[in-house]
Amino acid sequence: MTKKDDNISAMCRPAIGEAGKTGDWRDKRPTIDHNKCIPFIKKKPACFLCWLYCPDGVITATIPISIDLDYCKGCGICAEECPAKAIAMINEEGKDD
Ligand code: SF4
Ligand code: SF4
């Protein structure tokens, strides 16, 4: 019988936590306005482009979506890809531009 490896999935999504709690590396953090988020508004699974494009695999494809800030490195791709502008990047406290 083949042993299942939980770190391998069909989409080869990144594994959380391989380098520790990488959220400490972040200068900016994503914030979500759920009232602009398509699946939250429609109350059904839709869009989830942020989940698809997040290189760290830290966004859930759930209603509402959530972001695990312990591991989000603040790249801003989710905010760039969101068609509804529901995600904004804000400065981390003490890390001004
Ligand atoms: S800022 Fe980057 S790492 Fe953080 S949730 Fe968005 S896409 Fe993922
Ligand atoms: S990409 Fe934007 S609208 Fe789509 S699920 Fe993510 S936050 Fe919501």
Coordinates of C-alpha atoms and ligand atoms in Angstrom, one line a residue:
M1 CA 0.0 0.0 0.0
T2 CA 1.3 3.5 -0.9
K3 CA 1.8 5.9 2.0
K4 CA 0.1 9.2 1.6
D5 CA 2.3 12.3 1.9
D6 CA 0.3 15.3 3.2
N7 CA 2.8 17.8 1.8
I8 CA 2.0 16.8 -1.8
S9 CA -1.2 17.8 -3.5
A10 CA -2.4 18.0 -7.0
M11 CA -1.6 21.7 -7.2
C12 CA 1.7 21.4 -5.3
R13 CA 0.7 24.2 -3.0
P14 CA 3.4 25.6 -0.7
A15 CA 3.6 24.0 2.8
I16 CA 3.0 26.4 5.6
G17 CA 5.8 26.9 8.1
E18 CA 8.8 25.3 6.4
A19 CA 10.9 28.4 7.3
G20 CA 9.1 29.2 10.6
K21 CA 6.6 32.0 11.2
T22 CA 7.6 34.0 8.1
G23 CA 5.1 36.8 8.8
D24 CA 7.9 38.5 10.8
W25 CA 9.6 39.3 7.5
R26 CA 6.6 41.5 6.4
D27 CA 6.7 45.3 5.9
K28 CA 3.1 45.6 4.8
R29 CA 0.1 43.4 5.6
P30 CA -3.0 42.6 3.6
T31 CA -6.4 43.7 5.0
I32 CA -9.6 42.4 3.7
D33 CA -12.8 44.4 3.1
H34 CA -15.3 41.6 3.1
N35 CA -18.1 43.8 1.9
K36 CA -16.2 44.0 -1.4
C37 CA -15.2 40.4 -1.6
I38 CA -17.1 38.5 -4.3
P39 CA -17.8 35.2 -2.5
F40 CA -18.8 37.0 0.7
I41 CA -21.2 39.2 -1.3
K42 CA -22.6 36.4 -3.4
K43 CA -22.7 34.0 -0.4
K44 CA -21.3 31.2 -2.6
P45 CA -17.9 29.9 -3.8
A46 CA -16.6 32.3 -6.5
C47 CA -13.4 34.1 -7.5
F48 CA -10.8 33.0 -4.9
L49 CA -8.1 34.5 -7.2
C50 CA -6.3 35.6 -4.0
W51 CA -6.2 32.0 -2.8
L52 CA -5.0 30.8 -6.2
Y53 CA -2.2 33.3 -6.6
C54 CA -0.8 33.6 -3.1
P55 CA 2.7 32.2 -3.3
D56 CA 2.7 31.3 0.3
G57 CA -0.6 29.4 0.3
V58 CA -1.9 31.3 3.3
I59 CA -5.3 32.4 2.1
T60 CA -8.3 30.1 2.5
A61 CA -10.9 29.5 -0.2
T62 CA -13.7 29.9 2.3
I63 CA -16.6 32.3 3.0
P64 CA -15.3 34.6 4.3
I65 CA -11.7 34.2 3.1
S66 CA -9.0 34.5 5.8
I67 CA -5.3 35.1 5.7
D68 CA -2.9 33.4 8.1
L69 CA -0.7 36.4 9.0
D70 CA 1.7 34.2 10.9
Y71 CA 3.0 33.1 7.5
C72 CA 2.0 35.9 5.0
K73 CA 5.2 37.6 3.8
G74 CA 3.4 40.7 2.5
C75 CA 4.2 40.4 -1.2
G76 CA 0.9 42.1 -2.2
I77 CA 0.1 39.7 -5.0
C78 CA -3.4 39.1 -3.5
A79 CA -4.2 42.8 -3.5
E80 CA -2.9 43.1 -7.1
E81 CA -4.9 40.2 -8.4
C82 CA -8.2 40.9 -6.6
P83 CA -10.7 42.1 -9.2
A84 CA -12.9 43.8 -6.6
K85 CA -10.1 45.7 -4.8
A86 CA -11.2 44.0 -1.6
I87 CA -7.6 43.6 -0.3
A88 CA -5.5 46.6 0.6
M89 CA -1.8 46.6 1.8
I90 CA -1.2 48.7 4.9
N91 CA 2.1 49.4 6.6
E92 CA 3.0 47.2 9.6
E93 CA 3.2 49.1 12.8
G94 CA 6.7 50.7 13.1
K95 CA 7.6 50.0 9.5
D96 CA 6.7 53.2 7.7
D97 CA 7.7 53.9 4.1
Ligands
SF4_1 S1 0.5 39.5 0.7 FE1 1.4 37.8 -0.5 S2 1.9 36.2 1.0 FE2 0.4 37.6 2.0 S3 -1.6 36.8 1.7 FE3 -1.2 38.2 0.0 S4 -0.3 37.0 -1.7 FE4 -0.2 35.8 0.2
SF4_2 S1 -9.6 37.9 -5.1 FE1 -10.7 39.5 -4.0 S2 -12.9 39.2 -4.5 FE2 -11.8 37.4 -5.0 S3 -12.0 36.1 -3.2 FE3 -10.0 37.2 -3.0 S4 -10.5 39.0 -1.8 FE4 -12.5 38.2 -2.6

